[in-house]
Coordinates of N, CA and C in Angstrom, one line a residue:
X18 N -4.8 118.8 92.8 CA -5.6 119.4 93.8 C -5.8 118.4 95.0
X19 N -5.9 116.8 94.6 CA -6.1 116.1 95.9 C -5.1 115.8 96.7
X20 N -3.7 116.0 96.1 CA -2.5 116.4 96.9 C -2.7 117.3 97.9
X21 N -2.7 118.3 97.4 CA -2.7 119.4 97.9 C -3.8 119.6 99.1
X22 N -5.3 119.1 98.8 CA -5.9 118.8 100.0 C -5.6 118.0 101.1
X23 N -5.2 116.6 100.5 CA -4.5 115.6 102.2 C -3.1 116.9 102.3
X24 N -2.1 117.3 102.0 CA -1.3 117.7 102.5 C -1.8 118.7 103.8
X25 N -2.5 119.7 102.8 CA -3.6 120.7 104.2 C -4.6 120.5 104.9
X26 N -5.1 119.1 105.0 CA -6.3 118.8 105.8 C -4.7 118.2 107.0
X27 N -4.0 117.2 106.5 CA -3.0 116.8 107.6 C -2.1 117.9 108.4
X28 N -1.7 119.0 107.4 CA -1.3 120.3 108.3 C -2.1 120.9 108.7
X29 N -3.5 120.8 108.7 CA -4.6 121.5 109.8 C -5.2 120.3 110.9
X30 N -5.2 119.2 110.9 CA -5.3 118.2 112.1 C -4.0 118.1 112.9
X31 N -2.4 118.5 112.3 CA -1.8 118.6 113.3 C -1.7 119.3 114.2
X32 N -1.8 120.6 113.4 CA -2.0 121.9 113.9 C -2.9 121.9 115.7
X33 N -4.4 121.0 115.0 CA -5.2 121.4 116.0 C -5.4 119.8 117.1
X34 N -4.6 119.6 116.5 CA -4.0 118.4 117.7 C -4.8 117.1 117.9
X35 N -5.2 116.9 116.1 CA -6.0 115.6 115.9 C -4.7 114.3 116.0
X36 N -3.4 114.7 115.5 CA -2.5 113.3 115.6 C -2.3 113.1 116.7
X37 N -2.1 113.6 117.4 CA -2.2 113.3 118.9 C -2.7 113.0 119.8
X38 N -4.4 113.1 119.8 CA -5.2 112.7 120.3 C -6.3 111.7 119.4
X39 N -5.7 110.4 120.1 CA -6.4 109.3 119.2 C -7.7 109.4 119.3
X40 N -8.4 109.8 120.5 CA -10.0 110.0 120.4 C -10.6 111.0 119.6
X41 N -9.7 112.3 118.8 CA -10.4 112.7 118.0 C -10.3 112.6 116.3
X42 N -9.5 111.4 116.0 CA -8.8 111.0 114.9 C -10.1 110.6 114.8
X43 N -11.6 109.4 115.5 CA -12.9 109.5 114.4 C -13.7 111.0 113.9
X44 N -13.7 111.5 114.9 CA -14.4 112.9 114.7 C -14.1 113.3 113.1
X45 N -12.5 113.5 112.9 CA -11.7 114.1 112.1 C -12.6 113.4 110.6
X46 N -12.5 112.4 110.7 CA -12.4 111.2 109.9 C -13.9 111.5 109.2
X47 N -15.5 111.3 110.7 CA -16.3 111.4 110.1 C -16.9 112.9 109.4
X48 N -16.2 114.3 110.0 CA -16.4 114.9 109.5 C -15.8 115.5 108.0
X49 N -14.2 114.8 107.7 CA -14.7 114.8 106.2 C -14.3 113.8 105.2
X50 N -15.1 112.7 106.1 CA -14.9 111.1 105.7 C -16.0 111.0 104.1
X51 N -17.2 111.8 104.4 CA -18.1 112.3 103.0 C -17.5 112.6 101.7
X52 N -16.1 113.6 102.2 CA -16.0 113.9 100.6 C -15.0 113.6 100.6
X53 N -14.4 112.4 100.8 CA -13.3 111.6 99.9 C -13.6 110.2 100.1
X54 N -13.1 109.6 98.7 CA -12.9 108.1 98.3 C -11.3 107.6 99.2
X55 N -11.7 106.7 100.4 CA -10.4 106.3 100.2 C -10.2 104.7 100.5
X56 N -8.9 103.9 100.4 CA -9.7 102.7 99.6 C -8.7 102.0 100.7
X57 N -9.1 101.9 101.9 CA -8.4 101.3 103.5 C -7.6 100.1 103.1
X58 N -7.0 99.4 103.8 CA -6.4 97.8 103.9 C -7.7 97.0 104.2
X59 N -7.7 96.0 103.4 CA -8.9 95.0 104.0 C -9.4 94.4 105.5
X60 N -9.7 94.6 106.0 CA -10.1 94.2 107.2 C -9.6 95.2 108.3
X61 N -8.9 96.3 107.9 CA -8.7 97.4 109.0 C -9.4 98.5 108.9
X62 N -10.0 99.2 110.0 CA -10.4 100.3 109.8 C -9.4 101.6 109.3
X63 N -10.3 102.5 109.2 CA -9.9 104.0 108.6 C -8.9 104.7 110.0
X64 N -9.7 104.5 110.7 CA -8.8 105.2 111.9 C -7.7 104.1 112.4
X65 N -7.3 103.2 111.8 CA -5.5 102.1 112.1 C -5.0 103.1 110.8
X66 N -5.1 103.3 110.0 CA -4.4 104.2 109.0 C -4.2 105.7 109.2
X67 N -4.9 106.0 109.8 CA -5.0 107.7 110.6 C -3.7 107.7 111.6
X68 N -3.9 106.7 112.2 CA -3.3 106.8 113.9 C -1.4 106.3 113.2
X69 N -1.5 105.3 112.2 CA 0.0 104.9 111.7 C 0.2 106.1 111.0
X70 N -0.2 107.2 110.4 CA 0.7 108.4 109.9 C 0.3 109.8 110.8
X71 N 0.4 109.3 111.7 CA 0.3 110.3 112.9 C 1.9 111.1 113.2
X72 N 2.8 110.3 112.6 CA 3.7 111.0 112.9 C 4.8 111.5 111.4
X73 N 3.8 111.8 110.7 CA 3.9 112.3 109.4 C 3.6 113.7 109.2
X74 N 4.4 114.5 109.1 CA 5.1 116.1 108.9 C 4.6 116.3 107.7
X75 N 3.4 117.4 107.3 CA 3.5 117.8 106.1 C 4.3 118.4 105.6
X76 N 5.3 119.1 106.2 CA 6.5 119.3 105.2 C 7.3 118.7 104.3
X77 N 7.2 116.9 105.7 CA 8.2 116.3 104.7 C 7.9 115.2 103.3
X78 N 6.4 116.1 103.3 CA 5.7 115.1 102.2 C 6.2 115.6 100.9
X79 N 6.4 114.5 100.0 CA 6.8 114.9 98.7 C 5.8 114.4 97.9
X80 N 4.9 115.5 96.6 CA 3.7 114.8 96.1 C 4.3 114.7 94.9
X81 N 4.2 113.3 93.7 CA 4.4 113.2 92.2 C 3.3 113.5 91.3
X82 N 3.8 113.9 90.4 CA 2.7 114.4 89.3 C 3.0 112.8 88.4
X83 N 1.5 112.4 87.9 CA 2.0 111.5 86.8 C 2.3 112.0 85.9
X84 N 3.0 111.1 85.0 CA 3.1 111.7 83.5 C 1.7 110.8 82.6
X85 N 1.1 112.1 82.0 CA -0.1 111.5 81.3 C 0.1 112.6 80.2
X86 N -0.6 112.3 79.2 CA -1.0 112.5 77.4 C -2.3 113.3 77.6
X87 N -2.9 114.7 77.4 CA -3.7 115.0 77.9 C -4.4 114.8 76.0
X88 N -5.6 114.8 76.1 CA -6.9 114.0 75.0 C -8.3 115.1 74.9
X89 N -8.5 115.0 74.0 CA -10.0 115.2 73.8 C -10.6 114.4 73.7
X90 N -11.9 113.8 74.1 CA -12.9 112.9 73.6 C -14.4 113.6 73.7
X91 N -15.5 113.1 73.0 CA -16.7 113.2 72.9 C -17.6 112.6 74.0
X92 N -17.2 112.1 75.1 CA -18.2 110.9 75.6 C -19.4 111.1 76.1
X93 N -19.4 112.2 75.8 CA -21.4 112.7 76.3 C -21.5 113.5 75.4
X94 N -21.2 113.7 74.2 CA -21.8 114.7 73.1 C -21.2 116.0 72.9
X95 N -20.3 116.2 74.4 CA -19.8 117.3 74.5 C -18.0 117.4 74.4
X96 N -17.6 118.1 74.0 CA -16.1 117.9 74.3 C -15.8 118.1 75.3
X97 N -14.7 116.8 75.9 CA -14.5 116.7 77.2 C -13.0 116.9 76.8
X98 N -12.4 117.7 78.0 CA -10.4 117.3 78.4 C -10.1 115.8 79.0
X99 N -9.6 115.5 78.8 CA -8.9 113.7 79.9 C -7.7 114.1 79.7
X100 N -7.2 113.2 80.6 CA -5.8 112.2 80.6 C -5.3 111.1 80.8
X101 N -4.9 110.7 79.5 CA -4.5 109.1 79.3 C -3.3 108.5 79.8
X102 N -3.1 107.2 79.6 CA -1.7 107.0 79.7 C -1.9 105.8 78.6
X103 N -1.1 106.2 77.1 CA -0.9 105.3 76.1 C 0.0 103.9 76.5
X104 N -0.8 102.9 76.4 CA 0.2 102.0 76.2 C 1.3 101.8 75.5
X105 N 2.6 101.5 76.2 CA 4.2 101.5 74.9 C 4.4 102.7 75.3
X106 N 3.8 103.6 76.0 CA 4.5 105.2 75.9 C 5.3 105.3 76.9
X107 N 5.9 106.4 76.4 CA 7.2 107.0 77.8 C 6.7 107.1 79.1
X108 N 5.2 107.8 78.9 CA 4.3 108.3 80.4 C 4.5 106.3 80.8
X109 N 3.7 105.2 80.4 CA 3.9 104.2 81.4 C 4.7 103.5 81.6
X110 N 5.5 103.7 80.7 CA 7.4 103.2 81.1 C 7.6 104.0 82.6
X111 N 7.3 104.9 82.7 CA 7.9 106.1 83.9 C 6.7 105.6 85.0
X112 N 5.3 105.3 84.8 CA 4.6 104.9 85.8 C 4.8 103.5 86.3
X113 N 5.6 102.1 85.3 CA 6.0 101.2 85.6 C 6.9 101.5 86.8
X114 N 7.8 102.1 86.1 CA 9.1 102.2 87.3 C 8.8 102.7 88.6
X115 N 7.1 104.0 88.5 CA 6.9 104.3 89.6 C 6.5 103.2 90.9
X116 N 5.1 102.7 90.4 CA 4.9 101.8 90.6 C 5.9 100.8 91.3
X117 N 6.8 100.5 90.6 CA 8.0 99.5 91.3 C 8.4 99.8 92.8
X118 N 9.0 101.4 92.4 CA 9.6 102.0 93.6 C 8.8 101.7 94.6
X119 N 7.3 102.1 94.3 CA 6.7 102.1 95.7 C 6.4 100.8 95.7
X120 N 6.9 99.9 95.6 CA 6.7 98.0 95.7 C 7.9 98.1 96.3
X121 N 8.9 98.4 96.1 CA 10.3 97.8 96.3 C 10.7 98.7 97.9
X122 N 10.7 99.8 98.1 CA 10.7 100.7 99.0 C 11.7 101.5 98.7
X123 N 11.9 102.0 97.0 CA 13.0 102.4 96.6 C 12.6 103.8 96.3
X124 N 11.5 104.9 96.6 CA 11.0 106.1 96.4 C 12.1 107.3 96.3
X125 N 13.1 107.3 97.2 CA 13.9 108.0 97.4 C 15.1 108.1 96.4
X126 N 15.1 106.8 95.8 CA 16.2 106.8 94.1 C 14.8 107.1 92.9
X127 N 14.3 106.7 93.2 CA 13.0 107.0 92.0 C 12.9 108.8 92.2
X128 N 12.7 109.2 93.1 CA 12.4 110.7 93.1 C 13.8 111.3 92.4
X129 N 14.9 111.3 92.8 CA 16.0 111.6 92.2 C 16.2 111.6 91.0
X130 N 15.6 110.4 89.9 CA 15.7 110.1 88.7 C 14.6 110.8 88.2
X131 N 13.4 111.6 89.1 CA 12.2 112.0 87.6 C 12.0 112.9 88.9
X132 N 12.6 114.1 89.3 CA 12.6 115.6 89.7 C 11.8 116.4 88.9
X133 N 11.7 116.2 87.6 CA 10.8 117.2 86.7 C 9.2 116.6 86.9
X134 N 8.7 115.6 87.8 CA 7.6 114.8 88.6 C 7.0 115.4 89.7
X135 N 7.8 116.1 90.0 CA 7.7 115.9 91.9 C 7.2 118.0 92.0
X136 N 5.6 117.6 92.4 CA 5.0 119.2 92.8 C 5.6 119.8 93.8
X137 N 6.2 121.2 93.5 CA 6.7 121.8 94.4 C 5.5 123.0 95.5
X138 N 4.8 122.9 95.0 CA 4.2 124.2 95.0 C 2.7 123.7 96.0
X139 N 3.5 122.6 97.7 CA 2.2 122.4 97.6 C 1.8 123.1 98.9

């Protein structure tokens, strides 16, 4: 779902012509700067990261699903759902390699190799 929200908050600020107009990229920001966590470059503001994917098409965004071990646990008395990632498992062998790709700048061979990852439906 948080895919799926940056994809449509970004296809609704292009739409209404927030990438383009750098003066309204804070407005954008403080209005729904509240309900997300996002975790900036150190010493740059939120709007140098706004203004650098200004020319980023939500169409041509591709979102991955991780691979996780979905769990029951107790941790408040109640049964809860989670999702883990077992160490030694297939899921972090596959999140190592992800991980890499987006180190290396190799995304576009990594997406090829794990298709059964990649949300279509967004």
């Amino acid at each position: 779902m948080q895919q799926h929200f940056i994809k449509q908050l970004l296809k609704k600020a292009t739409e209404e012509g927030y990438t383009t107009d750098p003066t309204k990229v804070s407005t954008l920001i403080q209005d729904v700067g509240s309900s997300l966590v996002i975790d900036p470059i150190e010493g740059k503001p939120i709007t140098d990261m706004a203004v650098a994917l200004r020319n980023v098409k939500p169409s041509s965004i591709e979102t991955v699903r991780l691979p996780t071990t979905g769990s029951k646990e107790y941790f408040t008395g109640v049964e809860e759902d989670y999702e883990t990632v077992l160490p030694g498992s297939e899921e972090e062998q596959i999140m190592t390699e992800l991980f890499a790709a987006l180190n290396n700048d190799t995304m576009d061979d990594w997406i090829k190799d794990n298709k059964d990852l990649i949300n279509s439906d967004d």
